[in-house]
Amino acid sequence: METFALSTGAHRVANGVRSISMIGKMEPSIGVLSHLRVIEIGSSAGTSYCARLFADFGADVQKIEPPAGDPLRRSAPLTPGGQSAWFAFLNFNKSSITIDPTDPNAITRLTALIEDCDILVDGRDVDPADCPSIDIAAIRQRHPALIYLEASWFGREGPYAGFAATDSTVRALAGLIKLVGPAEGPPMHAPDFQTGILAGLWGFIAAGCSAVARMQGWTGRSWSLSIFESSLALSEYHAFEAFARGDMMCRLGLNRFWPTFPAGIYETKDGWLGITTGTPAQWRAFCDMLGLSELRDDPALILSPDRLQHVEQIERQFIPKLRARTAREWFAEGLKRRIPMVPVPEISDLLQDTEKKARGAIVPVLLGKEEGLTAGSMQRLTLTPPRRGGKVPAPGEQQANANIRRRLTDNTSASSGGVNAGRLPLHAIRVIDFSMGWAGPLCTRTLADLGADVIKIEAIQYPDWWRGVDRRPAYVNGQMYEMVPGFCVMNRNKRGITLDLKRPQGLALAKRLLAEADVVVDNYSVDVLPKLGLGYDVLSTLNPRIVVLSMSAFGTNSVHRDCRAYGSTLEQGSGLPTVVGNAKGPPLMSHFAFGDAVGGLNGCAAVLIALIHAHNTAKGQFIDLAQIECMMPFASPWTIVHSIGGMRPPRYGNRHPQFVPHGCFRCAGEDNWIVVAATGAEMWQRLAVLIGRPDWATDASLKSAEARRDIENVIEKAIEGWTLTRDADQAMSELQAAKVAAGVARQPIDLVKDRHLTSRSFLQEVDRAFIGLHPQPSMPIREGVAPYAIRAAAPTLGQHNTEILSGLLGLSGAEIAELVREGIIGTTMLSEEDIAKTRKVPSV
């Protein structure tokens, strides 16, 4: 770990990392997206983050602001110098153009800027930020190559369209709050820095795939993005598991989540430790580590759902043992035993992490005269790396890289393109998918949803572990592995093949597929594919254009590269839990397996950037994506504030650093809750009148949020007195009728019958062997009124063996039959006994 020296007004970075004071002197870099110009209008965290992802890779991003600046410039938390840390994270490396809406030439000027850009990112539906009114349809008619993305909280139509919203009220409706926190009392939710990042990733995916399609001769595309629906990437797994298995989910207590136990954060002799035991082997190893042989050998505790029935009994035995050693000591033990465990870092620990700085996960940022550190780009492309750090523009300030694209030759941006003719944007792309579980399959599912031909490779010996880790005869013989809803949701629109990669014949067939592919994705541990003979050195020789995405937990060159991890491990090790919850409580996870979905979306974004480069240069590259780093943006504002002022980030519980009141309030009935927020003085006045306190509405001394904070307890009691007399949905309807931000804290199962999602056709019925008709979530991005149709259900094991081996590789029926006899391919999962027999067969 490296150390920091805090001096007056400056924060210097030691051990070879570039001083922030040098940012302004850095030469403008020619990034992989330098040929693109992006115009950003309106004020939305989601569209700002989307545009920043383009800026990270060299695009000329011009942010349009009113003379007073984007309203997000005033968002808490603030640095010691009064700068918004959230705005800084979302906007460094951009330029700013101020346009006064009262200027008679404002519309003409803005229209000219848009007609000279490649991508228009529009957040006006969230907050217009005094942006002049423009005719988008007319502009697109004159400029058919323009890629257009508009974002809104809930979409243009549906029961929630027009709702007042905040990050927290949207997360409540998305099922991301109800299951978090103590078993009794209000659910506990994380700070307001989640929906903007998720929406930004989805927005980038929409615009990025359009850029890929445009290089193939198509016109620009027009997308709408629902911020609410983008957040469902985190809760869709729980929603559809609950749909298939029955609603068995409830709030289990701090850092406890269905269906895995233990999968939480626990106190040690020194520090906090994140633990996840997903498989029977990991549970046995955990018990062995702690000397708990009785728990290890209990057949009733083999699987996680069974252990959840005995939480208190089990924790009483292992919690005291964890307190005997430090988090670092237990981490070392976990590495030896292949148990997913990680120390839970404070924000200060992240800022001192030499490895994260070296990898660019922590980068310098300049905010006026203040120098800080923040989360960098997580799309770790090795041949065309992102920028490392940057400057936050003042209103109207141009960055040094502005207009650099005009010195480049860019035939695609000047072309009007061809007609899209109903083709999906990635229809010409082929992806070989070695991934399993959630993160990798979500990445490849998104590519498949956008039209890519994704071929999922499993083995009858080692199928995707989301089909189930139970190898007992009843599970295997009953083909229960074909009935897992999570697997079906994550693997639609793909073709499936089985190949035993440990046998020469299987490996040779895989190489033939890879020779003609555009992309390879895996989320194994870093050494798995190289040991099989499928490392990047081999693949790049076989196919120089191939893009290889490695989605390991910590990165290929990390000192923790051998650490096993799940999505929960990634959140535990990201720094986020230390800013969630109450000041005197433990670090708190905000969502079980949060890191999986976030890693998958970042992986998809990285692949699109690499495909743009591959098209322009005929060169592929290796993407070293560390999933734990993908979680770091969610705590990025606190990272900036702490790096400048040295103050430990405060923990607000369900309150808010800017909005007063803000909280989760009980409604009538059992365990019914609603999140309510007043985002400004006028909304506060409407809320006060609604709950029967018109005197508060007219009290000038309560106009400011800070004044209201002095009586926050009193205000919260008055709100809950009002909500307790109403059903949660009734309370939301009345609050929204008064234009007060509010969202019912939904259970994940509620999403399957959500009236807004139903009205927008977000849930699509899909028919699949073994399970029949079942609902599937759409993408939160759409080109028209309806979402993209789901073209095919998730493949059964080896479903497309003949289709692919015969159609793509030209194998005969006799050759395919021989592969079946040899166990190289198949359509039936092997039991433990069958696997033991195959181990006697020579492998590569």
Steps between C-alpha positions, in 0.01 A plus 500: 500500500628847422461801725361847441614843609231761553623853453325834494255496212675222309502124496807340344519147375812307589694207355519585136138597432475823303433806713157646443653840448638369171157428354473837332844450341426155360497476123160413352487128426370347178261240640319220325183715487676823398311500170172554685343823619232474767258776599340471844185701580275515804597393851494135592755287682432215257565700183799673662660165584424366151679799347790467743557142386549636149736769631704235682604361162573829327167616358451876483212545743336842504273554799230763442419699814308814595710796617446392864629151419348151511282465816709194588788739572317574825441137600629375835741382622717806453877527524659737756511758221128466431525293179257214436688172520219319317510750212879471488490120466243519223661774294879506498669504158202677343475851361222742590302735279260743664190603311264760637141399415404870481751559219309538169764283330494224762297250298698564181829463684399177676356351181825568315700329775278191486512480122878493524514215754481121482307426819241706686439402864182658635411518871240777471210281606666460841596868524498736198762725664371798299598333173345674197222308327617324183335288231676163530298338221591774252866482599508123453338534160776737390768298682405129464837381634421658840476255791242626749441389859233650725462399865205532734422364845225264382463534124264718302190289562355286779344560844826630649583733211522850639564383856725721711801286583836472666764230493360345821132507403586328172706234677211441740265431208766280337506260795847603615416629849232279659734207573788705645549582867380375838223241511289741706461870428551687175699359209842661465616644170827622353583862405363647178777402259369183338232559237713758316786255458276213390308722259825645369634154421182404316502831314859441392409149384220642284715772347808275475324222311357765268853623430601141415201467265565837337852390404337218306309750290176548694335824603507637849251360748262666743467350849289563808633393839293437813710563813253294704528203266880529487507441877316170459825343380580465870168350610381294203671185628312516831175591327494199274633257758211610722257460211613143437546382859238702683546816703738377768701820534488733796738731682724264698712753688818698448719346230277197453345421162313216337606251358861475621623473857740608629538784250560807711738719697631394841715656769848362567772577753601792278281610211199360322496192278275425204411132467303305237459121491318414181590135447503196730879486467536862613272440798701195606826692461359789707401261778840330488675837524308580820517150645124447478489135392150450637361763266711373211371143531133582551320379183219747568741792447661405169312755289457871570118507503510231769746701708271803481254307715756494783666842477504588869628158607782502244610859564517438875769244427716675241481870596703460823766305309536774237579749777809302594703620197524809279325548168836487321590173670168343408539627143831313472333186632217538253745519209659171605161331526341658190226669703358829366602737780633856493582773755246783488700818432433853620508775237841599638626147429399529136677832463820341627474191279806504275364231271175683428695814409737306279204344317319834463210407726591802715597809300575869568233762437527879505200704621593865458789543744425180691685180421338171583472133412206312355400181322643477149372309201429134571515396134860383513586466131870413483579616146290817505488593870275772641621833631639505849353796677384834378362843567144603580403788271376830638182626328597598146852352521645304208741215570830464320371202301195683362474496119778243470274284284506763227869422451419136439368324193155367582301366209228345713389817676471686171289229341124503521507122510271243343149397598482285813228280345397359837836342570621490857815705559734206572357253249839445333690426824578149626581441866642184659374490856699304758338682792287361781278630778377859479765758401637347181165365380338842551774655285449247222119503539506875434714448191257228388197721568661760272530246220836325546524127432606377844616138526506385861751224569444267794603143572288211618769454767498868600186682390425859599487489878181706494331183380567382856787372712304198623647184346289253697313236291151642553605842370695369200263220399201730534672754272436768760792690344268587211245664729704776665336838432819703551679304229207542262486877553873551447545283193216581262570579133812279509588172333642230726765237436689257723874434458739332740790745472728270699502249212694564177193458277294749699783754511558472125133565426497802729801644318322461166205701636732763646683545172186652345370688805507869583483479880584256779365547852592310815457567870711214631798544726784654302695179432219272385497568124880537471547160666259351248709645216261785428695796636506832316842421353351196328173661399658816355727286283205291391287809430672844511164684494358326803395697810556301819319612814626353826258579784695383802428621850817704562680517164759285327802669661352553846674372810154362585454332162453158664224618734165335435212746479129539441302817435461538876879479544543782253268730692662404830843595369399817313483752786126554447382318817690746720280791384170309531297475820504676835807665648528250788404191303713254302594554134186408309451326170242671282404199288594134480729428203480868395841471335398238245257715303729803520794298372292361214391844379854638521625199306246560224602867478867403476431251219322767294797737530736222393276413203518861380879481516507160329286632215728800446831315529429127441666440838337331795619537857486364852264659754612452859178586683518469879144469626584635846612827340165530323338548842720794598302775318210451741703654781687744277364828647618399845835401351550850360391677819721284720801534270483880522392565857614183673169474685345158549184478285185545710234229500149639475290187539180572308553874514670705232783754487288738291129417517301560820280312573616174346425155635316171498165518680266229624157469338185314605527122513788269580849599385377755244726799433538800274800721422421871502729790411464877474756615244441874534309775678191481278474122533542535877212748514271266303596211730433705814152595379421140403587357843292763678770750599426810288672708769830338404437583135464871577781514756781690324751371756450145364557587135857368496589133541756580768239681707266203471781269609483654847150354543544193278382260771177698543439514125559126461251419778238716328556328166475154655186602686350573158636191316392260778136574419540404135583201289843546340364533146232743616764710674713502184202605287417791729860613529558479125174689437658780705824463297696368798768237426387166645539131423357190667768263630416202278593137544676352194196277436288815466688591182348206313154657537602868508233701317751740345726225366197312370368807318837545328525133394822477699419142598492260205357148507750238383434128449779258588534127534474368857343818645247616241382860477682738731561877511828657394614861555574720200797734466440851641601649166267497202490650152124523470195476719556129564818332625702265283323165478663203670583272207581174677486340844817399682650184347467166668832330563664434161182594312683634195783247479399364161397839360836659581735206443335416170395844378806703604777241516378253235513183711315197373233312688742215564763736642245659731379159617859404583541814709190399696636148559830646620327739741645804323150633446161408639166625621486354850683629808729242659464392860790483745541128424509564125757777544721267702493257208593767245804603706659174392491620140831668394475879484711771339 
